[in-house]
CSV table of C-alpha atoms in Angstrom, one decimal:
chain,number,residue,atom,x,y,z
A,1,MET,CA,0.0,0.0,0.0
A,2,ASP,CA,1.3,3.5,-0.9
A,3,TYR,CA,1.2,6.2,1.7
A,4,ILE,CA,0.7,9.6,0.2
A,5,LEU,CA,0.7,13.2,1.4
A,6,SER,CA,-1.8,15.4,-0.4
A,7,PRO,CA,-1.3,19.0,0.9
A,8,SER,CA,-4.4,21.1,0.7
A,9,ILE,CA,-3.9,24.4,-1.1
A,10,LEU,CA,-6.8,25.9,0.9
A,11,SER,CA,-4.2,26.9,3.4
A,12,ALA,CA,-1.6,28.1,0.9
A,13,ASP,CA,-0.8,31.7,0.0
A,14,PHE,CA,-3.1,32.3,-3.0
A,15,ALA,CA,-0.8,35.2,-4.1
A,16,ASN,CA,2.0,32.7,-4.3
A,17,LEU,CA,0.1,29.6,-5.1
A,18,GLY,CA,2.3,28.0,-7.8
A,19,ALA,CA,5.5,28.5,-5.8
A,20,ASP,CA,3.9,27.1,-2.6
A,21,VAL,CA,2.7,24.0,-4.5
A,22,LYS,CA,6.2,23.5,-6.0
A,23,GLU,CA,7.7,23.7,-2.5
A,24,ALA,CA,5.4,21.0,-1.2
A,25,VAL,CA,6.0,18.7,-4.1
A,26,LYS,CA,9.8,19.3,-3.8
A,27,ALA,CA,9.5,18.1,-0.2
A,28,GLY,CA,7.9,14.8,-1.3
A,29,ALA,CA,4.2,15.3,-1.7
A,30,LYS,CA,2.9,13.2,-4.6
A,31,TRP,CA,-0.6,14.7,-4.7
A,32,VAL,CA,-2.1,18.2,-4.5
A,33,HIS,CA,-5.4,18.4,-2.7
A,34,ILE,CA,-7.7,21.1,-4.3
A,35,ASP,CA,-10.8,22.0,-2.2
A,36,VAL,CA,-13.6,23.5,-4.3
A,37,MET,CA,-16.3,25.1,-2.3
A,38,ASP,CA,-19.5,26.7,-3.6
A,39,GLY,CA,-20.9,28.5,-0.6
A,40,MET,CA,-24.0,26.2,-0.7
A,41,PHE,CA,-22.9,22.7,0.3
A,42,VAL,CA,-20.4,24.4,2.7
A,43,PRO,CA,-20.6,28.0,3.9
A,44,ASN,CA,-17.2,29.0,2.5
A,45,ILE,CA,-16.3,29.8,-1.1
A,46,SER,CA,-12.8,28.8,-2.2
A,47,LEU,CA,-11.5,28.5,-5.8
A,48,GLY,CA,-12.7,27.4,-9.2
A,49,LEU,CA,-11.8,26.2,-12.6
A,50,PRO,CA,-9.5,29.0,-13.8
A,51,VAL,CA,-7.2,28.6,-10.8
A,52,ILE,CA,-6.9,24.8,-11.3
A,53,LYS,CA,-6.2,25.3,-15.0
A,54,SER,CA,-3.5,27.8,-14.2
A,55,LEU,CA,-2.0,25.7,-11.5
A,56,ARG,CA,-1.9,22.6,-13.8
A,57,LYS,CA,0.9,24.3,-15.7
A,58,GLU,CA,3.1,24.5,-12.6
A,59,THR,CA,3.3,20.8,-11.6
A,60,GLU,CA,2.9,17.3,-12.8
A,61,ALA,CA,1.7,16.1,-9.3
A,62,LEU,CA,-1.6,14.3,-9.2
A,63,PHE,CA,-4.5,16.8,-8.8
A,64,ASP,CA,-6.8,15.5,-6.1
A,65,VAL,CA,-9.9,17.6,-6.6
A,66,HIS,CA,-12.4,17.6,-3.7
A,67,LEU,CA,-15.7,18.9,-4.8
A,68,MET,CA,-17.6,20.4,-1.9
A,69,ILE,CA,-20.4,21.6,-4.2
A,70,GLU,CA,-24.1,20.9,-4.7
A,71,GLU,CA,-24.8,18.5,-7.6
A,72,PRO,CA,-21.2,18.1,-8.8
A,73,GLY,CA,-22.3,16.1,-11.8
A,74,ARG,CA,-23.0,19.5,-13.5
A,75,TYR,CA,-19.2,20.3,-13.7
A,76,ILE,CA,-17.4,16.9,-14.1
A,77,ASP,CA,-16.5,17.7,-17.7
A,78,ASP,CA,-15.2,21.1,-16.8
A,79,PHE,CA,-13.0,19.9,-14.0
A,80,ALA,CA,-11.6,17.1,-16.2
A,81,GLU,CA,-10.7,19.7,-18.8
A,82,ALA,CA,-9.1,21.9,-16.2
A,83,GLY,CA,-6.6,19.2,-15.2
A,84,ALA,CA,-8.1,17.0,-12.5
A,85,ASP,CA,-6.7,13.5,-12.1
A,86,LEU,CA,-9.0,12.3,-9.3
A,87,ILE,CA,-12.4,13.8,-8.5
A,88,THR,CA,-14.0,13.2,-5.2
A,89,LEU,CA,-17.8,13.8,-4.8
A,90,HIS,CA,-19.7,14.2,-1.6
A,91,ALA,CA,-22.3,11.5,-1.0
A,92,GLU,CA,-24.4,14.2,0.7
A,93,ALA,CA,-24.2,16.6,-2.2
A,94,THR,CA,-25.8,14.7,-5.1
A,95,LYS,CA,-29.2,13.0,-5.6
A,96,HIS,CA,-27.7,10.5,-8.1
A,97,LEU,CA,-24.4,9.4,-6.7
A,98,HIS,CA,-23.9,6.4,-8.9
A,99,ARG,CA,-24.6,8.5,-12.0
A,100,ALA,CA,-22.0,11.1,-10.9
A,101,ILE,CA,-19.4,8.4,-10.2
A,102,GLN,CA,-19.9,7.0,-13.7
A,103,GLN,CA,-19.5,10.5,-15.2
A,104,VAL,CA,-16.1,10.8,-13.6
A,105,LYS,CA,-15.1,7.3,-14.8
A,106,ALA,CA,-16.2,8.1,-18.3
A,107,LYS,CA,-13.7,10.9,-18.4
A,108,GLY,CA,-10.9,8.4,-17.7
A,109,LEU,CA,-10.3,9.9,-14.2
A,110,LYS,CA,-10.0,8.3,-10.8
A,111,VAL,CA,-13.1,8.7,-8.6
A,112,GLY,CA,-13.6,9.1,-4.9
A,113,VAL,CA,-16.6,9.6,-2.6
A,114,ALA,CA,-16.4,11.7,0.5
A,115,LEU,CA,-18.4,11.2,3.7
A,116,ASN,CA,-19.0,13.9,6.3
A,117,PRO,CA,-18.3,13.0,9.9
A,118,ALA,CA,-22.0,12.2,10.6
A,119,THR,CA,-22.6,10.3,7.4
A,120,PRO,CA,-22.5,6.5,7.9
A,121,LEU,CA,-20.4,4.1,5.8
A,122,SER,CA,-23.7,2.5,4.7
A,123,ALA,CA,-23.9,5.4,2.2
A,124,LEU,CA,-21.3,3.4,0.2
A,125,ASP,CA,-23.1,0.1,0.2
A,126,TYR,CA,-24.0,0.1,-3.5
A,127,VAL,CA,-21.1,2.1,-4.9
A,128,LEU,CA,-18.0,1.0,-3.1
A,129,GLU,CA,-16.8,-1.4,-5.8
A,130,GLU,CA,-16.9,1.4,-8.3
A,131,LEU,CA,-14.5,3.6,-6.4
A,132,ASP,CA,-10.7,4.3,-6.4
A,133,MET,CA,-10.9,6.1,-3.1
A,134,VAL,CA,-13.1,7.0,-0.1
A,135,LEU,CA,-12.5,10.3,1.7
A,136,ILE,CA,-13.3,10.3,5.4
A,137,MET,CA,-13.8,13.8,6.5
A,138,THR,CA,-12.2,14.0,10.0
A,139,VAL,CA,-13.6,17.5,10.5
A,140,ASN,CA,-16.8,19.1,9.3
A,141,PRO,CA,-16.1,20.5,5.8
A,142,GLY,CA,-15.8,24.2,4.9
A,143,TYR,CA,-12.9,25.6,6.8
A,144,GLY,CA,-9.2,24.9,7.3
A,145,GLY,CA,-7.5,24.7,10.7
A,146,GLN,CA,-10.0,22.6,12.6
A,147,SER,CA,-9.2,19.8,15.1
A,148,TYR,CA,-9.4,16.1,14.2
A,149,ILE,CA,-12.6,14.4,15.4
A,150,ALA,CA,-11.3,11.4,17.4
A,151,LYS,CA,-14.5,9.4,16.8
A,152,MET,CA,-13.4,9.1,13.1
A,153,ASP,CA,-10.8,6.6,14.2
A,154,ASP,CA,-13.5,3.9,14.4
A,155,LYS,CA,-15.0,4.9,11.1
A,156,ILE,CA,-11.6,4.6,9.3
A,157,LYS,CA,-10.9,1.2,11.0
A,158,GLU,CA,-14.4,-0.1,10.0
A,159,LEU,CA,-13.9,1.0,6.4
A,160,ARG,CA,-10.5,-0.6,6.1
A,161,ALA,CA,-11.9,-3.8,7.4
A,162,ILE,CA,-14.7,-3.7,4.8
A,163,ILE,CA,-12.3,-3.0,2.0
A,164,ASN,CA,-10.0,-5.8,3.1
A,165,GLU,CA,-12.8,-8.3,3.5
A,166,LYS,CA,-14.0,-7.6,0.0
A,167,GLY,CA,-10.5,-7.8,-1.4
A,168,LEU,CA,-10.7,-4.3,-3.0
A,169,ASP,CA,-7.9,-2.0,-3.9
A,170,ILE,CA,-9.3,1.3,-2.6
A,171,ASP,CA,-7.4,4.2,-1.0
A,172,ILE,CA,-8.7,5.7,2.2
A,173,GLU,CA,-8.0,9.4,2.4
A,174,VAL,CA,-8.5,11.5,5.5
A,175,ASP,CA,-9.0,15.2,5.5
A,176,GLY,CA,-9.1,17.5,8.6
A,177,GLY,CA,-6.8,18.1,11.5
A,178,ILE,CA,-3.9,16.0,10.1
A,179,SER,CA,-0.4,16.9,11.3
A,180,ALA,CA,2.9,15.3,12.1
A,181,LYS,CA,1.6,14.7,15.6
A,182,ASN,CA,-1.2,12.4,14.7
A,183,VAL,CA,-0.6,11.1,11.2
A,184,ALA,CA,1.1,7.9,12.4
A,185,HIS,CA,-1.9,7.1,14.6
A,186,VAL,CA,-4.4,7.7,11.7
A,187,LYS,CA,-2.2,5.5,9.5
A,188,GLU,CA,-2.5,2.7,12.1
A,189,CYS,CA,-6.3,3.1,11.9
A,190,GLY,CA,-6.2,2.2,8.2
A,191,ALA,CA,-5.8,5.4,6.2
A,192,ASN,CA,-3.2,5.7,3.5
A,193,VAL,CA,-3.7,9.2,1.9
A,194,PHE,CA,-3.4,12.2,4.2
A,195,VAL,CA,-4.6,15.7,3.5
A,196,ALA,CA,-2.8,18.4,5.4
A,197,GLY,CA,-3.4,22.1,4.9
A,198,SER,CA,-2.3,24.4,7.7
A,199,ALA,CA,0.2,21.8,9.0
A,200,VAL,CA,2.0,22.1,5.6
A,201,PHE,CA,1.5,25.7,4.5
A,202,ASN,CA,1.5,27.7,7.8
A,203,GLY,CA,5.3,27.9,8.2
A,204,ASP,CA,8.2,26.6,6.3
A,205,ILE,CA,6.6,24.4,3.7
A,206,VAL,CA,9.4,22.0,2.9
A,207,SER,CA,10.3,21.4,6.5
A,208,SER,CA,6.6,21.0,7.5
A,209,ALA,CA,5.9,18.6,4.7
A,210,LYS,CA,9.0,16.5,5.5
A,211,ASP,CA,8.0,16.3,9.1
A,212,ILE,CA,4.6,14.8,8.2
A,213,LEU,CA,6.2,12.4,5.6
A,214,GLU,CA,8.7,11.2,8.2
A,215,ALA,CA,5.9,10.6,10.7
A,216,MET,CA,3.9,8.7,8.0
A,217,GLU,CA,6.8,6.4,7.3
A,218,ALA,CA,7.7,5.7,10.9
Protein backbone atom coordinates (compact mmCIF):
# COMPACT_ATOMS: atom_id res chain seq x y z
CA MET A 1 0.00 0.00 0.00
CA ASP A 2 1.26 3.45 -0.91
CA TYR A 3 1.21 6.16 1.74
CA ILE A 4 0.66 9.58 0.23
CA LEU A 5 0.70 13.18 1.44
CA SER A 6 -1.81 15.41 -0.35
CA PRO A 7 -1.29 19.00 0.85
CA SER A 8 -4.45 21.11 0.74
CA ILE A 9 -3.91 24.37 -1.09
CA LEU A 10 -6.82 25.89 0.86
CA SER A 11 -4.17 26.89 3.40
CA ALA A 12 -1.59 28.06 0.86
CA ASP A 13 -0.80 31.68 0.01
CA PHE A 14 -3.07 32.32 -2.98
CA ALA A 15 -0.85 35.19 -4.10
CA ASN A 16 2.04 32.72 -4.29
CA LEU A 17 0.12 29.55 -5.10
CA GLY A 18 2.29 28.05 -7.82
CA ALA A 19 5.48 28.50 -5.80
CA ASP A 20 3.88 27.10 -2.63
CA VAL A 21 2.73 23.98 -4.45
CA LYS A 22 6.16 23.47 -5.98
CA GLU A 23 7.72 23.67 -2.51
CA ALA A 24 5.37 20.98 -1.17
CA VAL A 25 6.04 18.70 -4.14
CA LYS A 26 9.78 19.27 -3.80
CA ALA A 27 9.51 18.09 -0.19
CA GLY A 28 7.94 14.81 -1.32
CA ALA A 29 4.18 15.35 -1.66
CA LYS A 30 2.89 13.22 -4.56
CA TRP A 31 -0.59 14.70 -4.73
CA VAL A 32 -2.06 18.20 -4.48
CA HIS A 33 -5.44 18.44 -2.73
CA ILE A 34 -7.70 21.07 -4.26
CA ASP A 35 -10.78 22.01 -2.23
CA VAL A 36 -13.57 23.47 -4.35
CA MET A 37 -16.34 25.09 -2.28
CA ASP A 38 -19.49 26.70 -3.63
CA GLY A 39 -20.92 28.53 -0.61
CA MET A 40 -23.96 26.24 -0.72
CA PHE A 41 -22.89 22.73 0.30
CA VAL A 42 -20.45 24.36 2.70
CA PRO A 43 -20.56 27.97 3.94
CA ASN A 44 -17.20 28.95 2.48
CA ILE A 45 -16.30 29.78 -1.13
CA SER A 46 -12.81 28.81 -2.24
CA LEU A 47 -11.53 28.54 -5.81
CA GLY A 48 -12.70 27.37 -9.19
CA LEU A 49 -11.79 26.17 -12.64
CA PRO A 50 -9.49 29.02 -13.81
CA VAL A 51 -7.23 28.58 -10.77
CA ILE A 52 -6.95 24.82 -11.31
CA LYS A 53 -6.23 25.31 -15.00
CA SER A 54 -3.49 27.82 -14.23
CA LEU A 55 -1.98 25.66 -11.48
CA ARG A 56 -1.91 22.65 -13.79
CA LYS A 57 0.90 24.34 -15.72
CA GLU A 58 3.06 24.51 -12.57
CA THR A 59 3.32 20.84 -11.57
CA GLU A 60 2.86 17.28 -12.77
CA ALA A 61 1.69 16.10 -9.33
CA LEU A 62 -1.65 14.30 -9.20
CA PHE A 63 -4.51 16.79 -8.81
CA ASP A 64 -6.77 15.46 -6.06
CA VAL A 65 -9.89 17.60 -6.61
CA HIS A 66 -12.38 17.56 -3.72
CA LEU A 67 -15.73 18.93 -4.85
CA MET A 68 -17.64 20.39 -1.91
CA ILE A 69 -20.39 21.62 -4.20
CA GLU A 70 -24.06 20.89 -4.74
CA GLU A 71 -24.84 18.48 -7.60
CA PRO A 72 -21.22 18.12 -8.77
CA GLY A 73 -22.29 16.15 -11.84
CA ARG A 74 -22.97 19.49 -13.55
CA TYR A 75 -19.24 20.26 -13.66
CA ILE A 76 -17.41 16.94 -14.12
CA ASP A 77 -16.46 17.66 -17.73
CA ASP A 78 -15.17 21.11 -16.79
CA PHE A 79 -12.96 19.85 -13.96
CA ALA A 80 -11.60 17.08 -16.17
CA GLU A 81 -10.69 19.66 -18.81
CA ALA A 82 -9.08 21.92 -16.19
CA GLY A 83 -6.63 19.18 -15.23
CA ALA A 84 -8.14 17.05 -12.46
CA ASP A 85 -6.70 13.54 -12.14
CA LEU A 86 -8.98 12.35 -9.34
CA ILE A 87 -12.38 13.82 -8.53
CA THR A 88 -14.02 13.23 -5.16
CA LEU A 89 -17.76 13.78 -4.80
CA HIS A 90 -19.67 14.16 -1.55
CA ALA A 91 -22.32 11.49 -1.03
CA GLU A 92 -24.44 14.16 0.69
CA ALA A 93 -24.25 16.62 -2.22
CA THR A 94 -25.78 14.65 -5.09
CA LYS A 95 -29.15 13.03 -5.61
CA HIS A 96 -27.70 10.55 -8.09
CA LEU A 97 -24.37 9.39 -6.67
CA HIS A 98 -23.94 6.36 -8.91
CA ARG A 99 -24.56 8.46 -12.02
CA ALA A 100 -22.03 11.10 -10.94
CA ILE A 101 -19.43 8.40 -10.23
CA GLN A 102 -19.93 7.01 -13.72
CA GLN A 103 -19.53 10.50 -15.20
CA VAL A 104 -16.08 10.79 -13.63
CA LYS A 105 -15.06 7.33 -14.78
CA ALA A 106 -16.24 8.09 -18.31
CA LYS A 107 -13.68 10.92 -18.43
CA GLY A 108 -10.92 8.41 -17.67
CA LEU A 109 -10.28 9.87 -14.20
CA LYS A 110 -10.02 8.27 -10.79
CA VAL A 111 -13.08 8.75 -8.63
CA GLY A 112 -13.65 9.06 -4.90
CA VAL A 113 -16.60 9.58 -2.60
CA ALA A 114 -16.36 11.75 0.51
CA LEU A 115 -18.36 11.24 3.69
CA ASN A 116 -18.97 13.93 6.29
CA PRO A 117 -18.33 12.97 9.93
CA ALA A 118 -22.00 12.19 10.63
CA THR A 119 -22.58 10.25 7.40
CA PRO A 120 -22.52 6.47 7.93
CA LEU A 121 -20.44 4.08 5.84
CA SER A 122 -23.70 2.52 4.66
CA ALA A 123 -23.92 5.40 2.17
CA LEU A 124 -21.29 3.45 0.20
CA ASP A 125 -23.11 0.11 0.21
CA TYR A 126 -24.02 0.09 -3.48
CA VAL A 127 -21.10 2.05 -4.94
CA LEU A 128 -17.98 0.96 -3.06
CA GLU A 129 -16.78 -1.42 -5.77
CA GLU A 130 -16.91 1.44 -8.29
CA LEU A 131 -14.46 3.63 -6.38
CA ASP A 132 -10.73 4.28 -6.38
CA MET A 133 -10.86 6.14 -3.07
CA VAL A 134 -13.05 6.97 -0.10
CA LEU A 135 -12.46 10.28 1.67
CA ILE A 136 -13.33 10.25 5.36
CA MET A 137 -13.83 13.80 6.55
CA THR A 138 -12.24 14.04 9.98
CA VAL A 139 -13.61 17.55 10.50
CA ASN A 140 -16.83 19.12 9.29
CA PRO A 141 -16.05 20.50 5.83
CA GLY A 142 -15.84 24.15 4.94
CA TYR A 143 -12.88 25.62 6.79
CA GLY A 144 -9.20 24.85 7.35
CA GLY A 145 -7.45 24.70 10.69
CA GLN A 146 -10.00 22.57 12.57
CA SER A 147 -9.18 19.82 15.08
CA TYR A 148 -9.36 16.12 14.20
CA ILE A 149 -12.56 14.41 15.41
CA ALA A 150 -11.33 11.41 17.41
CA LYS A 151 -14.48 9.37 16.78
CA MET A 152 -13.43 9.10 13.15
CA ASP A 153 -10.79 6.56 14.20
CA ASP A 154 -13.54 3.94 14.42
CA LYS A 155 -14.96 4.91 11.05
CA ILE A 156 -11.58 4.57 9.34
CA LYS A 157 -10.95 1.19 10.98
CA GLU A 158 -14.37 -0.10 9.98
CA LEU A 159 -13.93 1.03 6.38
CA ARG A 160 -10.49 -0.56 6.09
CA ALA A 161 -11.92 -3.82 7.43
CA ILE A 162 -14.71 -3.74 4.83
CA ILE A 163 -12.27 -3.03 2.00
CA ASN A 164 -9.95 -5.83 3.10
CA GLU A 165 -12.81 -8.29 3.54
CA LYS A 166 -14.03 -7.58 0.01
CA GLY A 167 -10.49 -7.77 -1.41
CA LEU A 168 -10.74 -4.33 -2.96
CA ASP A 169 -7.91 -1.97 -3.93
CA ILE A 170 -9.29 1.32 -2.59
CA ASP A 171 -7.41 4.18 -0.97
CA ILE A 172 -8.71 5.71 2.25
CA GLU A 173 -8.04 9.43 2.38
CA VAL A 174 -8.49 11.50 5.54
CA ASP A 175 -9.03 15.24 5.55
CA GLY A 176 -9.09 17.50 8.59
CA GLY A 177 -6.76 18.14 11.51
CA ILE A 178 -3.92 15.99 10.15
CA SER A 179 -0.39 16.89 11.26
CA ALA A 180 2.95 15.29 12.07
CA LYS A 181 1.62 14.73 15.60
CA ASN A 182 -1.23 12.40 14.67
CA VAL A 183 -0.57 11.10 11.16
CA ALA A 184 1.08 7.88 12.39
CA HIS A 185 -1.94 7.10 14.56
CA VAL A 186 -4.38 7.73 11.71
CA LYS A 187 -2.24 5.52 9.48
CA GLU A 188 -2.55 2.73 12.05
CA CYS A 189 -6.33 3.09 11.86
CA GLY A 190 -6.16 2.22 8.15
CA ALA A 191 -5.83 5.45 6.18
CA ASN A 192 -3.16 5.75 3.49
CA VAL A 193 -3.73 9.18 1.91
CA PHE A 194 -3.38 12.18 4.20
CA VAL A 195 -4.62 15.68 3.48
CA ALA A 196 -2.83 18.39 5.44
CA GLY A 197 -3.37 22.10 4.92
CA SER A 198 -2.29 24.42 7.69
CA ALA A 199 0.18 21.79 8.97
CA VAL A 200 2.05 22.14 5.65
CA PHE A 201 1.52 25.72 4.50
CA ASN A 202 1.51 27.70 7.77
CA GLY A 203 5.26 27.95 8.16
CA ASP A 204 8.25 26.56 6.30
CA ILE A 205 6.57 24.40 3.66
CA VAL A 206 9.43 22.02 2.89
CA SER A 207 10.28 21.42 6.54
CA SER A 208 6.63 20.96 7.55
CA ALA A 209 5.87 18.55 4.69
CA LYS A 210 8.99 16.51 5.45
CA ASP A 211 8.00 16.28 9.12
CA ILE A 212 4.64 14.78 8.15
CA LEU A 213 6.22 12.43 5.62
CA GLU A 214 8.72 11.17 8.18
CA ALA A 215 5.94 10.59 10.71
CA MET A 216 3.94 8.71 8.05
CA GLU A 217 6.84 6.41 7.29
CA ALA A 218 7.74 5.68 10.90
